Coordinates of C-alpha atoms and ligand atoms in Angstrom, one line a residue:
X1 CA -122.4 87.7 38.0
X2 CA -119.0 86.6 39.5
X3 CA -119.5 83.8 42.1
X4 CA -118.3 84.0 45.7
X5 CA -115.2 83.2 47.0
X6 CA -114.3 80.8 49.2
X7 CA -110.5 81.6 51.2
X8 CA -110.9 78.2 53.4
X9 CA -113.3 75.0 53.1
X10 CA -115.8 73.6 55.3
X11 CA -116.0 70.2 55.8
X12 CA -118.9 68.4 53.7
X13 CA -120.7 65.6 54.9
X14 CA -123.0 63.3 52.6
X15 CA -125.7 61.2 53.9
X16 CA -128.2 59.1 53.3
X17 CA -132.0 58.3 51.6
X18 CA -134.0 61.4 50.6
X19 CA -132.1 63.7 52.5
X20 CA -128.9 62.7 50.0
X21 CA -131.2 63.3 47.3
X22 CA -131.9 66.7 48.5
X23 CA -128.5 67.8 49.3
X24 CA -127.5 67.4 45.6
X25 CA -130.7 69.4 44.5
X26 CA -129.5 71.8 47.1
X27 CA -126.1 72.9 46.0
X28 CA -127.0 72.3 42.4
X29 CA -130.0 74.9 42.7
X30 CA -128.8 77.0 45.5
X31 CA -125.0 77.1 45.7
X32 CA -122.8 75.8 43.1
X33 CA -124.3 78.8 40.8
X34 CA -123.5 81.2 43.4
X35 CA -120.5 80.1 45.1
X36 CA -117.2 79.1 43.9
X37 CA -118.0 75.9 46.7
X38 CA -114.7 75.1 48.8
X39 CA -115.7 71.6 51.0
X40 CA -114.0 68.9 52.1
X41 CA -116.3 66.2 51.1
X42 CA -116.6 62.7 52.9
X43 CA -119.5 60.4 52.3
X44 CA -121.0 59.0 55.4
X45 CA -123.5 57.7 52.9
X46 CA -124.2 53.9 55.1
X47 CA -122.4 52.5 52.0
X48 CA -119.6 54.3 52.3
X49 CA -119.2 53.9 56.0
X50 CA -119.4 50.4 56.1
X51 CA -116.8 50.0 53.3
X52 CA -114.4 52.1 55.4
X53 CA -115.0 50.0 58.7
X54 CA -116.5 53.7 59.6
X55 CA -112.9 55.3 59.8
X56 CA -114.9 58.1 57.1
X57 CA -116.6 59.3 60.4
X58 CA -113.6 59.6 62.3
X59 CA -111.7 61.2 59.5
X60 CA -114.5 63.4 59.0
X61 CA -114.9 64.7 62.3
X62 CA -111.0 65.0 62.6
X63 CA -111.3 67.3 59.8
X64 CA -113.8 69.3 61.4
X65 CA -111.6 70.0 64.2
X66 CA -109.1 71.9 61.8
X67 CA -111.1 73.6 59.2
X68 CA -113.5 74.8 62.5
X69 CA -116.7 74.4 60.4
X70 CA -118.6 71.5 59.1
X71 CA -122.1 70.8 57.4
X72 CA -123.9 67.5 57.7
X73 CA -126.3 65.5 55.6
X74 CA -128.6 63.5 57.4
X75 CA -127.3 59.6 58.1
X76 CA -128.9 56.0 59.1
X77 CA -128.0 55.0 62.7
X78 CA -128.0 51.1 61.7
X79 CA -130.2 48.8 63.9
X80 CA -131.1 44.9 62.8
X81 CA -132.9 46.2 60.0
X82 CA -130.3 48.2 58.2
X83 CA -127.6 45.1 58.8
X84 CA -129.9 43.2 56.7
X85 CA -130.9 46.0 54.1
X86 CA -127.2 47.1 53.1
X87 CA -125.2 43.8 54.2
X88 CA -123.2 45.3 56.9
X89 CA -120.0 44.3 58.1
X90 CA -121.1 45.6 61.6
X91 CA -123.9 47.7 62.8
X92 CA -122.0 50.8 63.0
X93 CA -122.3 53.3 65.8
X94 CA -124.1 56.5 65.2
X95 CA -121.9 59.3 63.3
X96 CA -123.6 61.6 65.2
X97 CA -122.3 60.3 68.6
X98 CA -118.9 59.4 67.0
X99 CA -118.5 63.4 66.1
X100 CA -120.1 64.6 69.2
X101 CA -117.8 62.6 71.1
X102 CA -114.6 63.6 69.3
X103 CA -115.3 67.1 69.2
X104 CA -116.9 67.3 72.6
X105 CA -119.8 69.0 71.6
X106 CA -123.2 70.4 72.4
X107 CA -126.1 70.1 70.6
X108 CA -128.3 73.4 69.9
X109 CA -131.3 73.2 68.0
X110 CA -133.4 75.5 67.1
X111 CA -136.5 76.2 65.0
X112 CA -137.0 77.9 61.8
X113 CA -140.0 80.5 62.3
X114 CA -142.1 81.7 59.4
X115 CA -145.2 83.3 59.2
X116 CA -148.1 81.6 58.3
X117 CA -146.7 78.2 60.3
X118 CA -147.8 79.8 63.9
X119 CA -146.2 77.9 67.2
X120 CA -149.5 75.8 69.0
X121 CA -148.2 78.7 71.8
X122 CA -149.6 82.0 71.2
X123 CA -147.0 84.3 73.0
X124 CA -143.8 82.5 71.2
X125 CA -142.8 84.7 68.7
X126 CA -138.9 84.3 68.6
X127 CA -137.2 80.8 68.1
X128 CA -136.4 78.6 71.6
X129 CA -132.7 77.0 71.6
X130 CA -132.6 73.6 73.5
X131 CA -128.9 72.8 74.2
X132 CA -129.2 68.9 75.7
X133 CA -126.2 67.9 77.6
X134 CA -125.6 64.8 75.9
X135 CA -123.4 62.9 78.3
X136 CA -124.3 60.6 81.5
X137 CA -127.2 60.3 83.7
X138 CA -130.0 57.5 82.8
X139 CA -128.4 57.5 79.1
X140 CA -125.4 55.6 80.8
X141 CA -127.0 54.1 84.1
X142 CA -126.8 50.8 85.1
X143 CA -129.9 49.2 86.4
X144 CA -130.9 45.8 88.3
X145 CA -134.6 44.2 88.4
X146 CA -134.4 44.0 92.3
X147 CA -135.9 40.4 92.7
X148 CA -137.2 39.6 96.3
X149 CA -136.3 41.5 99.8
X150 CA -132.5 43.0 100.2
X151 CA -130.4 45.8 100.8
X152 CA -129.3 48.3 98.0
X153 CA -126.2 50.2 98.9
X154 CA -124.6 52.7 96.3
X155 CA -120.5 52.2 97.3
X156 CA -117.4 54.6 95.6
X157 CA -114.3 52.9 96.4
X158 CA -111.7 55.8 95.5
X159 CA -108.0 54.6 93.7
X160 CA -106.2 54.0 97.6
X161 CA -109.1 51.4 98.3
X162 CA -111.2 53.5 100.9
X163 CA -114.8 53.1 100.5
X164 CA -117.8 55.4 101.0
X165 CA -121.2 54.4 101.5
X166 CA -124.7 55.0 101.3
X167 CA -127.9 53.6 101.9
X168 CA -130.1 53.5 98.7
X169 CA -133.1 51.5 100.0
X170 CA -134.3 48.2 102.5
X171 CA -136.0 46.4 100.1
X172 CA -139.0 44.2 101.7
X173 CA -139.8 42.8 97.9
X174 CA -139.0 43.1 94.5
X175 CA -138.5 46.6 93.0
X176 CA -136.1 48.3 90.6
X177 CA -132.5 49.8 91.3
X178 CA -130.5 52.3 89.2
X179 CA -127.1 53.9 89.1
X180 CA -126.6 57.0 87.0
X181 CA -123.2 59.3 87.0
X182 CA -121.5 62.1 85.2
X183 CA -118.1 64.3 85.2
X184 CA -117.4 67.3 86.1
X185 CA -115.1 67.4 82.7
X186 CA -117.9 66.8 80.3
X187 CA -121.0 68.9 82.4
X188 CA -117.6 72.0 82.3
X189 CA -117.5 71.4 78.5
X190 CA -120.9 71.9 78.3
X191 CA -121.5 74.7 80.5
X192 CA -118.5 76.3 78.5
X193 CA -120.3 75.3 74.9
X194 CA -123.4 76.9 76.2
X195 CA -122.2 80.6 77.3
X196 CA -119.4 81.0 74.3
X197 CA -122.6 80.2 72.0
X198 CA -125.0 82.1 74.3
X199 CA -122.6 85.2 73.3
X200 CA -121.9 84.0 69.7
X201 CA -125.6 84.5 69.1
X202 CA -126.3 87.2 71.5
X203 CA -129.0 85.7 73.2
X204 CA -129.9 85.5 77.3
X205 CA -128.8 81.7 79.4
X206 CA -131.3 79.6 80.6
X207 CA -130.3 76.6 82.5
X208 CA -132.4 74.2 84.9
X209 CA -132.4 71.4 86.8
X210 CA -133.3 70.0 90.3
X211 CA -131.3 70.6 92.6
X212 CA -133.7 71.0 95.3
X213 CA -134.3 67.5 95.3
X214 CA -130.7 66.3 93.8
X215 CA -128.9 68.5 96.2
X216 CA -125.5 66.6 95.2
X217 CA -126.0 65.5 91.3
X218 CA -127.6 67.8 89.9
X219 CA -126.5 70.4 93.2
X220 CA -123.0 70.0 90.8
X221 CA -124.4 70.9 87.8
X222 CA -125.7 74.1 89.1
X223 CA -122.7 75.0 90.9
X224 CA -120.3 73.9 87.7
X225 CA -122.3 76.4 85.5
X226 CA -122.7 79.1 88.4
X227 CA -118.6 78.8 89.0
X228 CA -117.8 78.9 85.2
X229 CA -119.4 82.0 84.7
X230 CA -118.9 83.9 87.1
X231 CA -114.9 83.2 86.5
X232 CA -115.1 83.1 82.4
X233 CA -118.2 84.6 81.4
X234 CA -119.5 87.1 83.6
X235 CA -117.8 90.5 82.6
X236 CA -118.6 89.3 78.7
X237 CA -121.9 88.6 79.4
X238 CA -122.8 92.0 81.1
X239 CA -120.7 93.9 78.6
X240 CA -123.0 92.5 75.6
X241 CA -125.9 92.7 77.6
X242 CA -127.2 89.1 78.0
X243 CA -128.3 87.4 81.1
X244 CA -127.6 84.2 82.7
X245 CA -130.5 82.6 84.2
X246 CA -131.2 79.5 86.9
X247 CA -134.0 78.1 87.6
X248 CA -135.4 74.6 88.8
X249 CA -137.1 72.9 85.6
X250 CA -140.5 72.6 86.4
X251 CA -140.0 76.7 87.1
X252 CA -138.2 76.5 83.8
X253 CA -141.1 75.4 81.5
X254 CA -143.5 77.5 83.5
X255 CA -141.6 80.2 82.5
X256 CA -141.0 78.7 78.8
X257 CA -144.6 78.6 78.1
X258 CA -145.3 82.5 79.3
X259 CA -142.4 83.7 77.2
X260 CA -141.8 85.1 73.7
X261 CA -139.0 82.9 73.2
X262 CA -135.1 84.3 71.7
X263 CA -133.3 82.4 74.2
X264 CA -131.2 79.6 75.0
X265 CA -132.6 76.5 77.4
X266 CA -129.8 74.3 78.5
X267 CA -131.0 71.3 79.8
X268 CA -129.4 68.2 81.3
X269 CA -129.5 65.2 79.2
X270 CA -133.2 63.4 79.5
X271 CA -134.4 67.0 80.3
X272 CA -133.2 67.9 76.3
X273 CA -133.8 64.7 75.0
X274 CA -138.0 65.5 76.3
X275 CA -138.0 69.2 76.1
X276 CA -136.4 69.4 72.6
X277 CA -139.2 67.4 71.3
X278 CA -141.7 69.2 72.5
X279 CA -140.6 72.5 71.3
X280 CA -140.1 71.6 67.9
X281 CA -143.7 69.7 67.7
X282 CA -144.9 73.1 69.4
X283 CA -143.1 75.3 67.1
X284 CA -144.8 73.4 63.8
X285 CA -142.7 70.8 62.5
X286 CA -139.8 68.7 62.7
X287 CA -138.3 69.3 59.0
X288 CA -138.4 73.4 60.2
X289 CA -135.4 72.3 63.0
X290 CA -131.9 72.8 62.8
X291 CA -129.0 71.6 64.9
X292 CA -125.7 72.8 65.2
X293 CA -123.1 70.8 67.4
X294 CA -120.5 73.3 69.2
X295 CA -117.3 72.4 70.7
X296 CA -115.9 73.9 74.1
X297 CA -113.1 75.6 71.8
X298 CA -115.2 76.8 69.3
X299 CA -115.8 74.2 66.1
X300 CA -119.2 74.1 64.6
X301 CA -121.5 71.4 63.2
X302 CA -124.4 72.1 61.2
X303 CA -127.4 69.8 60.2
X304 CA -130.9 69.3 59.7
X305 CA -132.6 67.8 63.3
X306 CA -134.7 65.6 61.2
X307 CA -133.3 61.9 59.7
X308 CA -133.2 60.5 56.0
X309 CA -136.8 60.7 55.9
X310 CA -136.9 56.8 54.9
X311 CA -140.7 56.7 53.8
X312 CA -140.2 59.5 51.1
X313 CA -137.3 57.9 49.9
X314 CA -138.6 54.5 49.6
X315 CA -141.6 56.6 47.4
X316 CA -138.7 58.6 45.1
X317 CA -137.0 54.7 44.4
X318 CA -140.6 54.0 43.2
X319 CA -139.5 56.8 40.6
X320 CA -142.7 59.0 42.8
X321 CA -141.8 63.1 43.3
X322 CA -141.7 63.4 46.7
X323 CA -142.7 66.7 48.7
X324 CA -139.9 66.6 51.1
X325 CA -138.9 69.7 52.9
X326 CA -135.5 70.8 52.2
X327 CA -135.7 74.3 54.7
X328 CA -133.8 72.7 57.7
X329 CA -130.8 71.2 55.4
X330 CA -131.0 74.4 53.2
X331 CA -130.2 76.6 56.9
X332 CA -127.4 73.8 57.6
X333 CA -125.9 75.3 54.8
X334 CA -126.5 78.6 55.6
X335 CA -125.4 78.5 58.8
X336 CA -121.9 76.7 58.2
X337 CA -121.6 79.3 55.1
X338 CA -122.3 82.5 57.7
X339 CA -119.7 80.7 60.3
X340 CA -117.1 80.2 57.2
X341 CA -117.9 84.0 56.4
X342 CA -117.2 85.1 59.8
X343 CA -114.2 83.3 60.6
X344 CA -112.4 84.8 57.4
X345 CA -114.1 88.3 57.3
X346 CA -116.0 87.1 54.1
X347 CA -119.0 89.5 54.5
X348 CA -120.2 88.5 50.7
X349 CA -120.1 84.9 51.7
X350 CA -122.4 86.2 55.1
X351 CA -124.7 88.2 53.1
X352 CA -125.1 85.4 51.0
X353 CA -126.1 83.1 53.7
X354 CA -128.4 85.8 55.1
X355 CA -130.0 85.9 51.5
X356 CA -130.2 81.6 50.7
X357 CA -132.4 81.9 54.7
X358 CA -134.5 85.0 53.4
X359 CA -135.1 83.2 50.1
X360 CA -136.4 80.2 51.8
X361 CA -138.7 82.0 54.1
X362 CA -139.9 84.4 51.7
X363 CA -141.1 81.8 48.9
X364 CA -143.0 79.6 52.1
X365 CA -144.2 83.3 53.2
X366 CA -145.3 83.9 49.7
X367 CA -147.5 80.4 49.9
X368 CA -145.5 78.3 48.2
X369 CA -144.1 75.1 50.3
X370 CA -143.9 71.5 50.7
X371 CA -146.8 69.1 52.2
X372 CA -145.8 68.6 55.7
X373 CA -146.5 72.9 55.7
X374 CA -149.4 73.0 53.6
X375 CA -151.0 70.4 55.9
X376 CA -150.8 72.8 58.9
X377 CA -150.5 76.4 57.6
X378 CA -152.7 78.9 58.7
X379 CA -152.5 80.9 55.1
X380 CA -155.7 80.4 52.8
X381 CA -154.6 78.7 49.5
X382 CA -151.2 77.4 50.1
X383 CA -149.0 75.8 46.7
X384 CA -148.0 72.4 47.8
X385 CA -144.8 71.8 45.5
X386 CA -142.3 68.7 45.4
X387 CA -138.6 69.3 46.6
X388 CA -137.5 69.8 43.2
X389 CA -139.9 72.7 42.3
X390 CA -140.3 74.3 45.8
X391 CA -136.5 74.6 45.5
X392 CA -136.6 75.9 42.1
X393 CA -139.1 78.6 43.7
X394 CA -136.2 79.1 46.0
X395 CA -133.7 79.9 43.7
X396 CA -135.8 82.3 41.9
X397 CA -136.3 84.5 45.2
X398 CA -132.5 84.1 45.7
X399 CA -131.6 85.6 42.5
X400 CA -133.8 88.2 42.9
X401 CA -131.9 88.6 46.3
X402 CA -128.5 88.8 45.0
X403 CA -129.2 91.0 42.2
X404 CA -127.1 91.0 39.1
X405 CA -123.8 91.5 41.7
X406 CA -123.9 90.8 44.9
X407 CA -123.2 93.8 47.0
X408 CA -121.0 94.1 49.9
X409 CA -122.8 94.0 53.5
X410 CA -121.1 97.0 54.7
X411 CA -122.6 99.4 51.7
X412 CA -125.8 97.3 52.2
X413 CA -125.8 98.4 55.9
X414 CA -124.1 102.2 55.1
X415 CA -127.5 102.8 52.8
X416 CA -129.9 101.7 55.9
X417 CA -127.8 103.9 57.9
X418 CA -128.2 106.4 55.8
X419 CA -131.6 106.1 55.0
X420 CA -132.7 106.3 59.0
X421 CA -135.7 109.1 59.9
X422 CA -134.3 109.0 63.6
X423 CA -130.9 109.3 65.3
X424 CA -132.7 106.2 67.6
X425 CA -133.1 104.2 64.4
X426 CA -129.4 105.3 63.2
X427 CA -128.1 103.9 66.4
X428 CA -129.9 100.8 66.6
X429 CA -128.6 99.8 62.5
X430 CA -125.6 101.1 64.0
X431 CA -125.3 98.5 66.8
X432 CA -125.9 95.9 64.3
X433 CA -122.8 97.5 62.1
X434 CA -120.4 96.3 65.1
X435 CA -119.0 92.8 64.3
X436 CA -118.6 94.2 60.2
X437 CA -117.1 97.7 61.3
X438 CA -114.0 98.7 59.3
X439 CA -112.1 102.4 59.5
X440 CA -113.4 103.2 56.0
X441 CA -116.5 102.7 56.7
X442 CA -116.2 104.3 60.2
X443 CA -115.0 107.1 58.9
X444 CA -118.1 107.4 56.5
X445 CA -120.3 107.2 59.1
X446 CA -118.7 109.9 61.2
X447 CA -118.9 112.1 58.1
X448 CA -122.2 111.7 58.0
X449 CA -123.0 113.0 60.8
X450 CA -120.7 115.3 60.7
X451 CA -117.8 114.6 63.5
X452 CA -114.4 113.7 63.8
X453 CA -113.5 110.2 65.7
X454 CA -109.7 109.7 66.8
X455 CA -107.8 107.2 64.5
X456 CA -107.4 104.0 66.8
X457 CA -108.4 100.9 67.5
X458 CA -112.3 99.8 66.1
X459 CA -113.9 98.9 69.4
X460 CA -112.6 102.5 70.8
X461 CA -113.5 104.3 67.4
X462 CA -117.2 102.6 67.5
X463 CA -118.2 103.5 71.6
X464 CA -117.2 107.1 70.7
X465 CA -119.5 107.0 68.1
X466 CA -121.8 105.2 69.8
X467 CA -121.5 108.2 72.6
X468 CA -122.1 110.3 70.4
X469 CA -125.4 108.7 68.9
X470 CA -126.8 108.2 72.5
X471 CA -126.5 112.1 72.8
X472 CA -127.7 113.4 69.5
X473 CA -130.6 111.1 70.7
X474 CA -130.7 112.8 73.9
X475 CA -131.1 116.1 72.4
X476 CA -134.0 115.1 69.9
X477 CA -135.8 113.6 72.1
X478 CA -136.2 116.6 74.7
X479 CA -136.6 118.5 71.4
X480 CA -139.4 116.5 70.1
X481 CA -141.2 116.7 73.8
Ligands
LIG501 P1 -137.2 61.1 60.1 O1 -136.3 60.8 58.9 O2 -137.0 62.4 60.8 O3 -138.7 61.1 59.5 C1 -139.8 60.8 60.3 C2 -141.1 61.4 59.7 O4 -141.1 62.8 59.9 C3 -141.1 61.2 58.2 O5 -141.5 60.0 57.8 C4 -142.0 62.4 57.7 O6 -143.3 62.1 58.0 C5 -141.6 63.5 58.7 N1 -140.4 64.2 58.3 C6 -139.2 64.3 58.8 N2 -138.4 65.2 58.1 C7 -139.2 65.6 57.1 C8 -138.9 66.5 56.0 N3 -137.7 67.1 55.8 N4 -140.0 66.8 55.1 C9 -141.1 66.2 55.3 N5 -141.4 65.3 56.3 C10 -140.5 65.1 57.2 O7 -137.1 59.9 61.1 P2 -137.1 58.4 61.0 O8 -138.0 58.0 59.8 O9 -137.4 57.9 62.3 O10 -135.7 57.9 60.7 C11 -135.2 57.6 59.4 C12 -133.7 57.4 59.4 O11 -133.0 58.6 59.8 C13 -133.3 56.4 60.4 O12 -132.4 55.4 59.8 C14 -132.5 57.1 61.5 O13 -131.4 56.4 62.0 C15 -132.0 58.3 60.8 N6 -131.9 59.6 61.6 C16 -130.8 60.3 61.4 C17 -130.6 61.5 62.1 C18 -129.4 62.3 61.8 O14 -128.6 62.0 61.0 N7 -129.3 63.5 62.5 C19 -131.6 61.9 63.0 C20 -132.8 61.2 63.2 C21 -132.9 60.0 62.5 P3 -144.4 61.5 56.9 O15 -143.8 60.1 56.7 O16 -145.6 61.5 57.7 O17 -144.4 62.3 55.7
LIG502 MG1 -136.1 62.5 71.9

C-alpha cells in the first residue's frame, strides 16, 4: 500500500504528561504507516517552553497563521505547583491563551457521539457545538470589596477629557462593586468566527444572551452579530440552507434541552465557560470532547478539550498501563488532516481522516474501549483495554478501512451513487458530492442518467443536475402514488 501524500504541512504541537505519551502511540499506530506525515513540529512540552522563555508558543502559533492548520497536544498551564515540579524560570502563561490571542480565535468544542455512550438527555441525538467568546466581561473585570456606606459611580472619560457618568449604586453599608467591558473588535471577530464555521460545517446559528436586562452590554452583542450577518452572511446562509438564530439564554437552554442537537451555541464568555461544561458532562465524558480554535480569516486549531491527564501519567511513571482515552486527540488529528485535505483538494488525505474517526467509533461500537467508557456504557459486556491495545484495536479497524489501496472519494461516492434504489436517494448522495465535484466525474454522473449538462463552470454544471434530479423525482413520485 502506498502511503498518502502530503502537498503542505500542518503545524504539530507536542505536549505534555500522558497525553504526550499518547500522541507518539497515536501517529506510530495510526498515521506514520498510513501517511507520508508533513508537520511542522514544535514542542510545547513545559520543558521545552520554559527553556525557550516560551518564544516556542509564539513561534508556533505564528506558524499556524501561514500553514492555515495546526494540531495540538494537550499542555500544563503552570501554577505554584508546576514552578516547583519542573524548576521554572517563570510561570509561563497558558499556550492556549497565547495562540488564541495571536490568532484571534474562537473556541468550538464539540462531542464525539457513539452508540452505546448515550447523552443523560434522551432527545440529543446529534453533537451540540459551544463556541465561548473568550474575551472580556467578568474574565477581565475589576472588582472592589465596598467597605462601609458610599457612592459607586461607573465614569468613561473619552481621549478630549469629557466625561460621562452613571450612577451604579448609594451604598448605606458594605457590599461588592464590579466593572466588566468588551470591544466591539473582538465580540466582531467572533461573531465573524462563528458564521464562517457555522457554514464550514453546515450547521444552523445559535446565539444568546440578555439583552433584556443588559439592554447596552450585551444589547451590543446582539446587535454586532445581527449587523454582521445580515451585511456578510445572510445571502450565504440562505443559499446553503442554515439558519441564524437569537434568543435570550435562559430561552436558549430551554430550547437546548428539547432539541436533537446538530447545531452551533455561541455563547458569551462565562455563558461558554458554564454551558460548555455541562454539555460535555451531559453528552458522557470529557475525553469524548474536541476543540478546534478558528480565526476570523480562516486558520484552524485542533485539540483534545481535555488536559495531560496528570493522575494517569503519574501511574504510567510508576511503569503502570494506563487506560487513557486517546478518541478526542485521535479526532484532533483527524480533523486538522480533513482541513489539510480540503485546503489542497487532497480527497485521499479526507477519506482518510473520515476512515481514522470511523475506525475509532467502530472498535468503541464493537465494545472494545478504555475505562472512563466502560464505567458508564450502556452495552452489556464491554472490553476495558489500556491506550496501547485499545489503539492497536484501532488500527486493526483502520486497515480494514483503507483496504489494501486506499480508494479515491469520488469513485467511493460514484459507487453509492450508483448503487441508489431511488432518484430521492441519488439526489441526496448527490448533494453530499458537491464540495468533491469534478467535470469527470460530472460527466459520469450525467451519463448515468442519461443527459447531457453544458460544459461550464462546476457550481452551474451541478444545479442543472441537481434540476434535473428534483424532476426525475417529481415524476416518480406521482408515479409511485
Ligand atoms: P484533565 O487532564 O482533563 O483530567 C481530569 C480528569 O478527567 C482525569 O484525572 C481523568 O479522571 C479524567 N480524564 C480527562 N481526560 C481523560 C482521558 N483522555 N481519558 C481518561 N480520563 C480522562 O484535567 P486536570 O487533571 O485538571 O489537568 C491536568 C493538566 O492539564 C493541568 O496541568 C492543566 O493545566 C492541563 N490542562 C490543559 C488543557 C489544554 O492543554 N487544553 C486543558 C485543561 C487542562 P480520573 O483521574 O478519574 O481517571
Ligand atoms: Mg469551565
Amino acid at each position: 500500500m502506498e502511503k498518502i501524500k502530503m502537498n503542505n504541512p500542518i503545524v504539530e504541537m507536542d505536549g505534555d504528561e500522558m497525553t504526550r505519551i499518547l500522541w507518539q502511540m497515536i501517529k506510530d499506530e495510526l498515521l506514520i504507516p498510513f501517511i507520508d506525515l508533513n508537520t511542522k513540529y514544535y514542542d510545547l512540552g513545559l520543558k521545552s517552553r520554559d527553556e525557550s522563555n516560551d518564544e516556542i508558543t509564539k513561534e508556533a502559533a505564528n506558524a499556524i497563521k501561514e500553514c492555515g492548520v495546526g494540531v495540538k497536544c494537550a499542555t500544563i498551564t503552570p501554577n505554584a505547583d508546576r514552578m516547583k515540579e519542573y524548576s521554572l524560570k517563570e510561570m509561563w502563561k497558558s499556550p492556549n491563551g497565547t495562540i488564541r490571542a495571536i490568532l484571534d480565535g474562537t473556541v468550538f468544542r464539540a462531542p464525539i457521539i457513539v452508540k452505546g455512550i448515550e447523552p443523560y438527555v434522551k432527545t440529543w441525538k446529534k453533537p451540540i457545538t459551544i463556541a465561548r467568546h473568550a474575551y472580556g466581561d467578568i474574565y477581565k473585570a475589576v472588582e472592589i470589596k465596598v467597605p462601609c456606606a458610599g457612592k459607586a459611580e461607573l465614569v468613561f472619560t473619552d481621549e478630549n477629557g469629557n466625561e460621562t457618568k452613571e450612577l451604579i449604586h448609594e451604598f448605606k453599608g458594605a457590599g461588592v462593586l464590579q466593572g466588566a467591558h468588551n470591544l466591539n473588535k473582538s465580540i466582531e471577530s467572533f461573531a465573524r468566527s462563528c458564521f464562517n464555521f457555522a457554514l464550514d460545517t453546515k450547521q444552523d446559528l445559535w446565539f444568546s444572551s440578555k439583552d433584556t436586562i443588559s439592554k447596552k452590554y450585551d444589547g451590543e452583542f446582539k446587535k454586532v452579530f445581527s449587523d454582521i450577518y445580515e451585511n456578510e452572511y445572510k445571502a450565504k446562509f440562505e443559499a446553503a440552507g442554515l439558519t441564524y438564530f437569537y434568543t435570550l439564554i435562559d430561552d436558549a437552554i430551554a430550547r437546548v434541552v428539547k432539541s436533537e442537537g446538530g447545531f452551533i451555541w455561541a455563547c458569551k464568555n462565562y455563558d461558554g465557560d458554564v454551558m460548555s461544561d455541562m454539555i460535555a458532562t451531559a453528552f458522557g465524558s470529557l475525553a469524548m470532547m474536541t476543540s478546534v480554535l478558528v480565526s476570523p480569516d480562516g486558520k484552524y486549531e485542533f485539540e483534545a478539550a481535555h488536559g495531560t491527564v496528570q493522575r494517569h501519567y503519574y501511574n504510567h511513571l510508576k511503569g503502570e498501563k494506563t487506560s487513557t482515552n486517546p478518541v478526542a486527540t485521535i479526532f484532533a488529528w483527524s480533523g486538522a488532516l480533513r482541513k489539510r485535505g480540503e485546503m489542497d483538494g487532497n480527497s485521499e488525505l479526507m477519506h482518510f481522516a473520515d476512515n481514522l474517526e470511523k475506525a475509532s467509533i467502530a472498535t468503541i461500537e464493537s465494545g472494545k474501549m478504555t475505562k472512563d467508557l466502560s464505567l458508564i456504557t450502556s452495552m452489556a459486556n464491554p472490553i476495558s483495554l489500556t491506550s496501547e491495545e485499545f489503539i492497536k484495536a484501532i488500527r486493526e479497524e483502520l486497515e480494514k478501512l483503507q483496504g489494501g489501496e486506499a480508494k479515491d472519494e469520488r469513485l467511493v461516492k460514484l459507487e453509492e451513487f450508483l448503487d441508489c434504489k431511488t432518484v430521492a436517494e441519488k439526489r441526496d448522495v448527490f448533494k453530499e458530492m458537491k464540495d468533491i465535484l469534478d467535470d469527470k466525474l460530472i460527466n459520469d454522473i450525467a451519463a448515468s442518467l442519461d443527459i447531457v449538462v453544458d460544459e461550464g463552470d462546476i457550481e452551474k454544471r451541478y444545479r442543472s443536475i441537481l434540476n434535473c434530479l428534483n424532476t426525475m423525482e417529481k415524476y416518480e413520485t406521482n408515479r409511485f402514488r
